[in-house]
CSV table of C-alpha atoms in Angstrom, one decimal:
chain,number,residue,atom,x,y,z
A,1,MET,CA,49.4,-58.9,24.7
A,2,PHE,CA,53.1,-58.1,23.4
A,3,GLU,CA,54.4,-57.4,27.0
A,4,LEU,CA,55.7,-61.0,27.7
A,5,SER,CA,58.6,-60.2,29.9
A,6,ARG,CA,56.1,-58.8,32.4
A,7,TYR,CA,53.7,-61.1,32.8
A,8,VAL,CA,55.5,-64.6,31.8
A,9,THR,CA,57.1,-65.5,35.0
A,10,PHE,CA,59.3,-68.5,35.3
A,11,GLY,CA,60.5,-69.5,38.8
A,12,GLN,CA,59.0,-67.4,41.8
A,13,TYR,CA,62.4,-66.7,43.6
A,14,VAL,CA,62.0,-64.2,46.2
A,15,ASN,CA,65.1,-62.7,47.1
A,16,ASN,CA,64.8,-61.1,50.4
A,17,ASP,CA,67.9,-62.3,52.3
A,18,SER,CA,66.0,-64.0,55.1
A,19,ILE,CA,67.9,-67.1,56.8
A,20,LEU,CA,66.1,-69.6,54.7
A,21,ALA,CA,67.3,-67.8,51.2
A,22,ARG,CA,70.5,-67.5,52.7
A,23,MET,CA,70.6,-71.7,53.5
A,24,ASP,CA,73.0,-73.8,51.4
A,25,PRO,CA,70.5,-75.4,48.8
A,26,ARG,CA,71.9,-79.1,49.3
A,27,ALA,CA,70.9,-78.6,53.1
A,28,LYS,CA,67.4,-76.9,52.0
A,29,LEU,CA,66.8,-79.9,49.5
A,30,VAL,CA,67.5,-82.9,51.9
A,31,CYS,CA,65.1,-81.0,54.3
A,32,ALA,CA,62.8,-80.4,51.8
A,33,ILE,CA,62.4,-83.7,50.5
A,34,LEU,CA,62.4,-85.4,53.9
A,35,LEU,CA,59.7,-83.3,55.1
A,36,ILE,CA,57.5,-83.7,51.9
A,37,VAL,CA,58.1,-87.7,52.1
A,38,LEU,CA,57.1,-87.3,55.6
A,39,VAL,CA,54.1,-85.6,55.1
A,40,SER,CA,52.6,-87.6,52.4
A,41,PHE,CA,52.4,-90.5,55.0
A,42,LEU,CA,50.8,-88.6,58.0
A,43,ASN,CA,47.1,-89.2,58.8
A,44,THR,CA,45.9,-87.8,62.1
A,45,PHE,CA,44.7,-84.3,62.8
A,46,PRO,CA,46.9,-83.9,66.1
A,47,VAL,CA,50.0,-84.5,64.0
A,48,PHE,CA,48.7,-82.0,61.2
A,49,PHE,CA,48.2,-79.4,64.2
A,50,LEU,CA,51.9,-79.8,65.2
A,51,CYS,CA,52.6,-79.7,61.3
A,52,LEU,CA,51.1,-76.5,61.3
A,53,ILE,CA,53.0,-75.0,64.1
A,54,PHE,CA,56.3,-76.5,62.4
A,55,CYS,CA,55.2,-74.5,59.3
A,56,THR,CA,54.1,-71.3,61.1
A,57,ILE,CA,57.9,-71.0,62.4
A,58,LEU,CA,59.2,-72.0,59.0
A,59,HIS,CA,57.1,-69.2,57.3
A,60,LEU,CA,58.3,-66.4,60.0
A,61,ALA,CA,61.9,-67.6,59.3
A,62,SER,CA,61.2,-67.3,55.4
A,63,ARG,CA,59.9,-63.3,55.6
A,64,ILE,CA,57.7,-63.7,52.7
A,65,SER,CA,54.2,-62.3,53.0
A,66,ILE,CA,51.3,-64.9,53.8
A,67,GLY,CA,49.2,-63.1,50.9
A,68,TYR,CA,51.7,-63.7,48.3
A,69,ILE,CA,51.7,-67.4,49.0
A,70,LEU,CA,47.7,-67.6,49.4
A,71,ARG,CA,47.5,-65.7,45.7
A,72,SER,CA,49.6,-68.6,44.1
A,73,LEU,CA,47.5,-71.0,45.8
A,74,LYS,CA,44.2,-69.7,44.1
A,75,PRO,CA,44.0,-71.6,41.4
A,76,PHE,CA,44.8,-74.7,43.2
A,77,PHE,CA,41.6,-74.1,45.2
A,78,LEU,CA,39.1,-74.8,43.0
A,79,PHE,CA,40.5,-78.1,42.1
A,80,LEU,CA,40.9,-78.8,45.9
A,81,ILE,CA,37.3,-78.3,46.2
A,82,ILE,CA,36.1,-80.4,43.3
A,83,ALA,CA,38.6,-83.1,44.1
A,84,PHE,CA,36.8,-82.9,48.1
A,85,ILE,CA,33.4,-83.3,46.8
A,86,PHE,CA,34.2,-86.3,44.6
A,87,GLU,CA,36.3,-87.9,47.1
A,88,VAL,CA,33.5,-87.7,49.6
A,89,LEU,CA,30.8,-89.0,47.3
A,90,PHE,CA,32.6,-91.9,45.9
A,91,TYR,CA,34.3,-92.7,49.4
A,92,ALA,CA,34.3,-96.7,49.7
A,93,PRO,CA,35.3,-97.9,52.9
A,94,ALA,CA,36.1,-101.6,53.5
A,95,ARG,CA,33.4,-102.4,56.0
A,96,ALA,CA,29.7,-100.6,55.8
A,97,PRO,CA,30.0,-97.3,57.6
A,98,HIS,CA,27.1,-95.2,59.1
A,99,TRP,CA,25.7,-93.5,55.9
A,100,ILE,CA,24.2,-89.9,56.5
A,101,TRP,CA,22.9,-90.2,52.9
A,102,HIS,CA,23.2,-93.1,50.3
A,103,TRP,CA,22.1,-93.3,46.9
A,104,TRP,CA,23.4,-96.3,44.6
A,105,PHE,CA,27.2,-95.6,44.7
A,106,LEU,CA,27.1,-92.2,46.1
A,107,GLY,CA,27.2,-91.9,49.7
A,108,LEU,CA,27.8,-89.1,52.5
A,109,SER,CA,29.8,-90.3,55.7
A,110,TRP,CA,31.2,-88.7,58.5
A,111,ALA,CA,34.2,-91.5,57.8
A,112,GLY,CA,34.4,-90.2,54.4
A,113,ILE,CA,34.5,-86.6,55.4
A,114,THR,CA,37.3,-87.1,57.9
A,115,ALA,CA,39.2,-89.2,55.2
A,116,SER,CA,38.8,-86.5,52.9
A,117,LEU,CA,39.3,-83.8,54.8
A,118,LEU,CA,42.9,-85.4,55.7
A,119,THR,CA,43.8,-85.8,52.3
A,120,MET,CA,43.1,-82.4,51.6
A,121,ILE,CA,45.0,-81.0,54.5
A,122,ARG,CA,47.8,-83.2,53.5
A,123,VAL,CA,47.9,-81.9,49.8
A,124,ILE,CA,47.7,-78.3,51.2
A,125,PHE,CA,50.6,-78.8,53.3
A,126,LEU,CA,52.7,-80.9,50.5
A,127,TYR,CA,52.0,-78.0,48.3
A,128,TYR,CA,53.1,-75.3,51.1
A,129,LEU,CA,56.4,-77.1,51.3
A,130,ALA,CA,57.2,-77.4,47.7
A,131,THR,CA,56.2,-73.5,46.9
A,132,MET,CA,58.2,-72.5,50.0
A,133,LEU,CA,61.5,-74.2,48.5
A,134,THR,CA,60.9,-72.7,45.0
A,135,PHE,CA,60.1,-69.5,46.7
A,136,THR,CA,63.3,-69.2,49.0
A,137,THR,CA,65.6,-71.1,46.3
A,138,SER,CA,66.7,-69.6,42.9
A,139,LEU,CA,66.4,-72.2,40.0
A,140,VAL,CA,70.3,-71.9,39.6
A,141,ASP,CA,71.0,-72.8,43.3
A,142,LEU,CA,68.4,-75.8,43.1
A,143,THR,CA,70.1,-77.0,39.9
A,144,ASP,CA,73.6,-76.7,41.7
A,145,GLY,CA,72.4,-78.4,45.3
A,146,LEU,CA,70.7,-81.1,43.0
A,147,GLU,CA,74.0,-81.7,40.7
A,148,SER,CA,76.1,-82.0,44.0
A,149,LEU,CA,73.7,-84.5,45.5
A,150,VAL,CA,73.1,-86.7,42.7
A,151,SER,CA,77.1,-86.9,41.6
A,152,PRO,CA,77.6,-90.2,43.0
A,153,LEU,CA,75.6,-91.4,40.2
A,154,GLN,CA,78.1,-89.8,37.6
A,155,LYS,CA,80.3,-93.0,39.0
A,156,LEU,CA,77.8,-95.5,37.6
A,157,GLY,CA,78.0,-93.9,34.3
A,158,ILE,CA,75.0,-91.7,34.3
A,159,PRO,CA,75.7,-88.6,32.6
A,160,VAL,CA,74.2,-86.5,35.6
A,161,ASN,CA,76.5,-83.6,34.9
A,162,ALA,CA,75.5,-83.4,31.4
A,163,LEU,CA,71.8,-83.3,32.4
A,164,VAL,CA,72.7,-80.7,35.2
A,165,MET,CA,74.3,-78.6,32.6
A,166,VAL,CA,71.8,-79.0,30.1
A,167,LEU,CA,69.2,-77.6,32.7
A,168,VAL,CA,71.3,-74.8,33.7
A,169,ILE,CA,71.6,-73.5,30.3
A,170,ALA,CA,68.0,-73.9,29.6
A,171,LEU,CA,67.0,-72.0,32.7
A,172,LYS,CA,69.6,-69.1,31.8
A,173,PHE,CA,68.2,-69.1,28.1
A,174,VAL,CA,64.6,-68.8,29.0
A,175,PRO,CA,64.9,-64.7,29.8
A,176,ILE,CA,66.8,-64.4,26.5
A,177,PHE,CA,64.1,-66.3,24.3
A,178,VAL,CA,61.2,-64.4,26.2
A,179,ASN,CA,62.7,-61.5,24.9
A,180,GLU,CA,63.5,-62.7,21.5
A,181,VAL,CA,59.7,-64.1,21.2
A,182,GLU,CA,58.8,-60.7,21.8
A,183,ARG,CA,60.6,-58.8,19.6
A,184,LEU,CA,59.4,-61.3,16.8
A,185,MET,CA,56.0,-61.0,17.8
A,186,LYS,CA,56.3,-57.1,17.7
A,187,ALA,CA,58.1,-57.3,14.3
A,188,GLN,CA,55.4,-59.4,12.6
A,189,ALA,CA,52.5,-57.4,14.3
A,190,ALA,CA,54.2,-54.2,12.8
A,191,ARG,CA,53.9,-55.6,9.4
A,192,GLY,CA,49.9,-56.4,10.1
A,193,LEU,CA,49.9,-59.8,10.9
A,194,HIS,CA,47.0,-61.0,13.3
A,195,PHE,CA,48.3,-64.1,15.2
A,196,ASP,CA,44.6,-65.0,16.5
A,197,GLN,CA,42.8,-65.2,13.3
A,198,GLY,CA,42.3,-67.2,10.0
A,199,ASN,CA,41.8,-71.0,9.5
A,200,LEU,CA,44.0,-74.0,10.6
A,201,LEU,CA,46.6,-73.6,7.7
A,202,GLN,CA,46.9,-70.0,8.1
A,203,ARG,CA,47.5,-70.2,11.9
A,204,ILE,CA,50.1,-72.9,11.1
A,205,SER,CA,51.9,-70.9,8.8
A,206,LYS,CA,51.8,-67.9,10.8
A,207,MET,CA,53.3,-70.0,13.7
A,208,ALA,CA,56.1,-70.8,11.4
A,209,LEU,CA,56.8,-67.1,11.1
A,210,LEU,CA,57.7,-67.0,14.9
A,211,LEU,CA,59.0,-70.5,15.4
A,212,ILE,CA,61.8,-70.8,12.5
A,213,PRO,CA,63.4,-67.5,13.4
A,214,LEU,CA,63.2,-68.6,17.1
A,215,PHE,CA,64.9,-71.9,16.4
A,216,VAL,CA,67.6,-70.1,14.0
A,217,SER,CA,68.5,-67.6,16.6
A,218,GLY,CA,68.8,-70.7,19.2
A,219,PHE,CA,70.9,-72.4,16.7
A,220,GLN,CA,73.2,-69.8,16.1
A,221,LYS,CA,73.6,-69.1,20.1
A,222,VAL,CA,74.8,-72.7,20.3
A,223,LYS,CA,77.4,-72.0,17.9
A,224,VAL,CA,78.5,-69.0,19.7
A,225,LEU,CA,78.2,-70.8,23.3
A,226,ASN,CA,79.9,-73.7,22.2
A,227,VAL,CA,83.0,-72.0,21.0
A,228,ALA,CA,83.0,-69.8,24.1
A,229,MET,CA,83.0,-73.0,26.4
A,230,GLU,CA,85.5,-74.9,24.7
A,231,ALA,CA,87.8,-72.2,24.8
A,232,ARG,CA,87.4,-72.1,28.6
A,233,CYS,CA,88.0,-75.9,28.3
A,234,TYR,CA,84.6,-77.3,29.2
A,235,GLY,CA,84.3,-81.1,29.3
A,236,SER,CA,84.5,-84.1,31.3
A,237,HIS,CA,87.2,-86.6,30.9
A,238,ARG,CA,89.0,-89.4,33.3
A,239,GLY,CA,90.7,-87.0,36.2
A,240,TRP,CA,89.0,-84.0,35.5
A,241,HIS,CA,87.3,-82.0,38.1
A,242,ARG,CA,85.3,-79.1,37.5
A,243,THR,CA,85.4,-76.6,40.4
A,244,LYS,CA,82.8,-73.7,40.9
A,245,LEU,CA,82.9,-69.8,41.0
A,246,ARG,CA,80.5,-70.0,43.9
A,247,ALA,CA,81.6,-73.2,46.1
A,248,LEU,CA,79.0,-74.3,48.3
A,249,HIS,CA,79.9,-74.6,52.2
A,250,TYR,CA,77.7,-76.0,54.9
A,251,LYS,CA,77.6,-73.3,57.7
A,252,ARG,CA,76.6,-73.8,61.4
A,253,PHE,CA,73.0,-72.6,60.5
A,254,ASP,CA,72.3,-75.6,57.8
A,255,LEU,CA,73.7,-78.2,60.3
A,256,PHE,CA,71.4,-76.9,62.9
A,257,ALA,CA,68.4,-77.1,60.2
A,258,LEU,CA,69.2,-80.0,59.1
A,259,ALA,CA,69.2,-81.7,62.9
A,260,LEU,CA,66.0,-79.6,63.4
A,261,THR,CA,64.3,-81.1,60.6
A,262,ILE,CA,65.2,-84.8,61.6
A,263,VAL,CA,64.3,-84.1,65.2
A,264,VAL,CA,60.7,-82.6,63.8
A,265,CYS,CA,60.5,-85.8,61.5
A,266,ILE,CA,60.9,-88.1,64.7
A,267,LEU,CA,58.5,-86.0,66.7
A,268,LEU,CA,55.8,-86.2,63.7
A,269,ILE,CA,56.1,-89.7,63.4
A,270,THR,CA,55.8,-90.5,67.3
A,271,VAL,CA,52.7,-88.2,67.5
A,272,ASN,CA,51.5,-89.9,64.3
A,273,ILE,CA,51.9,-93.4,65.7
A,274,LEU,CA,50.5,-92.6,69.1
A,275,THR,CA,47.6,-90.9,67.8
A,276,ALA,CA,46.7,-93.1,64.8
B,1,MET,CA,73.6,-79.0,-0.4
B,2,SER,CA,75.6,-80.9,-2.3
B,3,ASN,CA,77.1,-84.3,-1.4
B,4,ASP,CA,80.6,-83.4,-2.4
B,5,SER,CA,81.0,-80.7,0.6
B,6,ILE,CA,84.0,-81.0,2.9
B,7,GLU,CA,84.1,-84.1,5.4
B,8,THR,CA,83.2,-83.1,8.9
B,9,PRO,CA,84.8,-85.6,11.5
B,10,ARG,CA,82.1,-88.4,12.2
B,11,ILE,CA,81.5,-88.0,16.0
B,12,ARG,CA,80.1,-91.4,17.2
B,13,PRO,CA,76.2,-91.1,18.0
B,14,TRP,CA,76.2,-92.4,21.8
B,15,THR,CA,79.1,-89.6,22.5
B,16,LEU,CA,78.7,-86.6,24.8
B,17,THR,CA,80.2,-83.5,23.3
B,18,THR,CA,80.2,-80.1,24.7
B,19,GLU,CA,78.1,-78.8,21.4
B,20,ARG,CA,75.5,-81.4,21.8
B,21,ILE,CA,75.1,-80.5,25.5
B,22,ILE,CA,74.3,-77.1,24.6
B,23,ILE,CA,71.9,-77.9,21.8
B,24,ALA,CA,70.3,-79.9,24.5
B,25,GLY,CA,69.8,-76.9,26.8
B,26,VAL,CA,69.0,-74.5,24.1
B,27,LEU,CA,66.1,-76.6,22.7
B,28,ALA,CA,64.9,-77.4,26.5
B,29,ALA,CA,65.1,-73.6,26.6
B,30,ILE,CA,62.5,-73.4,23.5
B,31,THR,CA,60.3,-76.2,24.9
B,32,ILE,CA,59.9,-74.2,28.0
B,33,ILE,CA,59.1,-70.9,26.1
B,34,LEU,CA,56.4,-73.1,24.1
B,35,GLY,CA,55.0,-74.0,27.5
B,36,ILE,CA,54.8,-70.7,29.1
B,37,VAL,CA,54.2,-68.3,26.5
B,38,PRO,CA,50.4,-68.1,25.6
B,39,ASN,CA,49.2,-69.5,22.6
B,40,LEU,CA,52.7,-70.0,21.2
B,41,GLY,CA,53.0,-74.2,21.5
B,42,PHE,CA,49.4,-74.7,20.5
B,43,ILE,CA,47.5,-74.8,17.3
B,44,PRO,CA,43.5,-74.7,18.1
B,45,LEU,CA,41.8,-77.5,16.2
B,46,PRO,CA,38.0,-78.1,16.2
B,47,ASN,CA,37.6,-81.2,17.7
B,48,ALA,CA,36.8,-82.5,21.4
B,49,VAL,CA,40.9,-82.3,22.5
B,50,GLY,CA,40.8,-78.8,21.3
B,51,ASN,CA,44.3,-78.4,20.9
B,52,ALA,CA,47.5,-80.0,18.6
B,53,THR,CA,50.7,-79.3,20.7
B,54,ILE,CA,54.4,-78.6,19.1
B,55,GLU,CA,55.9,-78.8,22.3
B,56,HIS,CA,57.4,-82.1,21.4
B,57,ILE,CA,59.4,-80.7,18.4
B,58,PRO,CA,62.4,-79.3,20.1
B,59,THR,CA,63.0,-82.9,21.5
B,60,ILE,CA,62.5,-84.7,18.0
B,61,VAL,CA,65.2,-82.2,16.6
B,62,SER,CA,67.3,-82.6,19.4
B,63,GLY,CA,67.4,-86.4,18.8
B,64,ILE,CA,68.0,-86.0,15.5
B,65,VAL,CA,70.8,-83.3,15.4
B,66,ALA,CA,72.4,-84.3,18.6
B,67,GLY,CA,72.3,-88.3,18.9
B,68,PRO,CA,70.3,-90.6,21.7
B,69,ILE,CA,71.7,-89.9,25.0
B,70,ILE,CA,70.5,-85.9,24.2
B,71,GLY,CA,67.5,-87.1,22.8
B,72,ILE,CA,66.6,-89.3,26.3
B,73,ILE,CA,68.0,-86.1,28.0
B,74,SER,CA,65.7,-83.8,26.2
B,75,GLY,CA,62.9,-86.1,26.4
B,76,LEU,CA,63.4,-86.4,30.5
B,77,ILE,CA,63.3,-82.7,30.8
B,78,PHE,CA,60.3,-82.5,28.5
B,79,GLY,CA,58.2,-85.1,30.6
B,80,VAL,CA,59.3,-83.3,34.1
B,81,LEU,CA,58.3,-79.9,32.7
B,82,ALA,CA,54.9,-81.4,31.5
B,83,PHE,CA,54.6,-83.4,35.0
B,84,PHE,CA,55.3,-79.8,37.0
B,85,ARG,CA,52.8,-77.9,34.7
B,86,ALA,CA,50.0,-80.5,34.5
B,87,THR,CA,46.8,-79.3,35.4
B,88,ASP,CA,44.8,-82.5,34.4
B,89,PRO,CA,45.2,-84.8,37.2
B,90,PHE,CA,46.0,-88.0,35.0
B,91,PHE,CA,49.3,-86.0,33.9
B,92,LYS,CA,50.5,-85.9,37.5
B,93,ASP,CA,51.3,-89.4,37.3
B,94,PRO,CA,55.0,-90.0,36.1
B,95,THR,CA,54.2,-93.2,34.3
B,96,VAL,CA,52.0,-90.9,32.2
B,97,SER,CA,53.7,-87.7,31.8
B,98,ILE,CA,57.7,-88.6,32.2
B,99,VAL,CA,58.2,-92.3,30.7
B,100,PRO,CA,56.6,-91.9,27.1
B,101,ARG,CA,58.5,-89.0,26.7
B,102,LEU,CA,62.1,-90.7,26.9
B,103,PHE,CA,61.5,-92.8,23.8
B,104,ILE,CA,60.6,-89.4,21.6
B,105,GLY,CA,64.1,-88.5,21.0
B,106,LEU,CA,65.4,-92.2,20.9
B,107,VAL,CA,62.7,-92.9,18.3
B,108,SER,CA,63.6,-89.6,15.9
B,109,TRP,CA,67.3,-90.6,16.1
B,110,ALA,CA,67.2,-94.4,14.9
B,111,VAL,CA,64.5,-93.6,12.1
B,112,PHE,CA,66.6,-90.5,11.2
B,113,ALA,CA,70.1,-92.2,11.1
B,114,GLY,CA,68.4,-95.3,9.7
B,115,LEU,CA,67.1,-93.0,6.5
B,116,VAL,CA,69.8,-90.3,6.3
B,117,ARG,CA,72.0,-92.6,3.4
B,118,ILE,CA,68.7,-92.3,1.3
B,119,ASN,CA,67.8,-88.5,1.6
B,120,ARG,CA,68.2,-86.1,4.5
B,121,ASP,CA,64.7,-84.2,3.8
B,122,LEU,CA,62.7,-87.6,3.7
B,123,ALA,CA,64.6,-88.8,6.8
B,124,ALA,CA,63.7,-85.8,8.6
B,125,ALA,CA,60.1,-86.0,7.8
B,126,VAL,CA,59.8,-89.7,8.9
B,127,ALA,CA,61.5,-89.0,11.9
B,128,GLY,CA,59.2,-85.9,12.7
B,129,PHE,CA,56.0,-87.8,12.1
B,130,ALA,CA,57.7,-91.0,14.1
B,131,GLY,CA,58.5,-88.9,16.9
B,132,ALA,CA,55.2,-87.3,17.2
B,133,ALA,CA,53.7,-90.5,16.8
B,134,THR,CA,55.5,-92.1,19.5
B,135,ASN,CA,54.7,-89.5,21.6
B,136,THR,CA,50.9,-89.8,21.1
B,137,ILE,CA,50.9,-93.7,21.2
B,138,LEU,CA,53.1,-94.3,24.2
B,139,VAL,CA,51.0,-91.5,26.2
B,140,VAL,CA,47.7,-92.8,25.0
B,141,SER,CA,48.8,-96.5,25.9
B,142,ALA,CA,50.2,-95.2,29.2
B,143,LEU,CA,46.4,-93.8,30.0
B,144,ILE,CA,45.0,-97.1,29.1
B,145,ILE,CA,47.4,-99.4,30.8
B,146,ARG,CA,47.4,-97.3,34.2
B,147,GLY,CA,43.4,-97.8,33.5
B,148,TYR,CA,42.4,-94.0,33.5
B,149,PHE,CA,40.5,-94.5,30.1
B,150,PRO,CA,39.2,-97.4,28.3
B,151,ALA,CA,40.6,-98.0,24.9
B,152,ALA,CA,37.3,-97.5,22.9
B,153,VAL,CA,36.9,-94.3,24.3
B,154,ILE,CA,40.3,-92.8,24.1
B,155,ILE,CA,41.3,-93.9,20.7
B,156,PRO,CA,38.4,-92.1,18.5
B,157,THR,CA,38.8,-88.9,20.7
B,158,VAL,CA,42.5,-88.6,19.6
B,159,ILE,CA,43.2,-89.9,16.6
B,160,VAL,CA,42.2,-87.0,14.4
B,161,GLN,CA,44.2,-84.8,16.8
B,162,ALA,CA,47.3,-87.3,16.6
B,163,ILE,CA,47.4,-87.4,12.6
B,164,PHE,CA,47.6,-83.7,12.9
B,165,GLU,CA,50.4,-83.2,15.2
B,166,ALA,CA,52.5,-86.1,13.3
B,167,VAL,CA,51.9,-84.1,10.1
B,168,ILE,CA,52.9,-80.7,11.4
B,169,ALA,CA,55.6,-82.3,13.3
B,170,ALA,CA,57.2,-83.7,9.8
B,171,ILE,CA,56.8,-80.3,8.3
B,172,LEU,CA,58.5,-78.7,10.8
B,173,THR,CA,61.3,-81.0,11.5
B,174,VAL,CA,62.2,-80.9,7.8
B,175,ILE,CA,62.5,-77.1,8.1
B,176,LEU,CA,64.4,-77.2,11.4
B,177,VAL,CA,66.9,-79.7,10.4
B,178,ARG,CA,67.6,-78.1,7.0
B,179,ILE,CA,68.0,-74.6,9.4
B,180,PHE,CA,70.4,-76.6,11.6
B,181,TYR,CA,72.8,-78.2,9.0
B,182,VAL,CA,72.7,-75.0,6.7
B,183,LEU,CA,73.9,-73.1,9.6
B,184,GLU,CA,76.4,-76.0,10.8
B,185,GLU,CA,78.1,-75.8,6.8
B,186,ARG,CA,78.1,-71.9,7.0
B,187,VAL,CA,80.1,-72.0,10.3
B,188,VAL,CA,82.9,-74.4,9.3
B,189,HIS,CA,84.0,-72.8,5.9
B,190,ALA,CA,83.3,-73.0,2.0
B,191,PRO,CA,84.6,-76.1,0.2
B,192,ASP,CA,87.7,-75.0,-1.6
B,193,LYS,CA,87.6,-77.0,-5.0
B,194,LYS,CA,90.3,-75.0,-6.5
B,195,PRO,CA,93.9,-75.1,-5.7
B,196,ARG,CA,95.4,-72.3,-3.6
B,197,GLU,CA,97.0,-70.1,-6.1
B,198,GLN,CA,93.9,-69.9,-8.5
B,199,LEU,CA,91.8,-68.5,-6.0
B,200,PRO,CA,90.6,-65.0,-6.6
B,201,TYR,CA,91.5,-64.0,-2.8
């Protein structure tokens, strides 16, 4: 139970140096958002078949094994099946359909099955696209891309840079704190403490034995990091412009991918309208 | 902590300093830790809902020690985390999981700033209680307004848990705010009460 750092995973980035992993995070974010918004509006079977072809190409480009993705989907499937059953049974169409089986407000109809099946396929595609984004992009890249995409909001006076900095610091500190909690748990267990026994008050006081050292070390790290960042002149003042160690540049492939995504989007919309 | 300690320069509550940004970041990391380490962020309770959460405590503390803007930012991050990790379909609705959380830090800051002149521990306790209560009340009313649960069902279900959460938050907030100010004063320097030449060093 104490090997926290082994089984607590946060972010699922697979760094396999594929084309998708090397893509500019801004371009990747824009593509992903476009596709996700589009997929949530599609509603015919042929268009989802086209989608499947596109996702297969995407998957080949990512060079991630299909089993890995399916394993991450596993806890999701049970939820999907239950949702499917409920949606079919409670399907309430605008006009009276041909019921296969009907009792009070529960009913089984072909229209209901088709509609629910489409919803499920849509949810699976949405989940796949979102997972693909997190599998091929590290969290730091993602926040970098997000920062440069939302930086126009800074001009409106919304502290976007501060928000992104908060996110970056949080993500960088998570592994450190996981180690810290692991060490604290081991230290307390070595003194003979059982974390999963006792009544409510005892449990709270045991929790405090972990939480308070965690916060103390957190506040101490704040002090150290504050001095380090002030010494390097971090801050945002009028006329200051922060540059980056790893500046983002659009490459030819990013523009190609953006163009391809837009073409695919237009194609999908056309097919969707034609087959609706 | 006596009142005649050295005067720290007053920073206006609505400004963003480097230190405040870092506080928000570190506390957001602790929020993530409380969520992903099994059994750390929950205290099992013998009732229908099962668990009293303490995940909102970093947000309350960040509102108290770093001002309203950081409180809102921490609330936003807490809400987004809750939104992404939710297995409950009701919490996949941003109006339930994100919007109510924005007010936790704001309310705790306002309560703390209002009461800190009387006594800091009292202010921290009341702010912790108010922050946790804000979380519960706003989330529950969002659930009711969105029509997921009728009010008569959900209020008796959560009331015991809500009181427990608020009391736990009040106790922990006092301790954590004290820790913050102890560290703050230790890092600055001890107040010099004698003139320089009478000091032993």
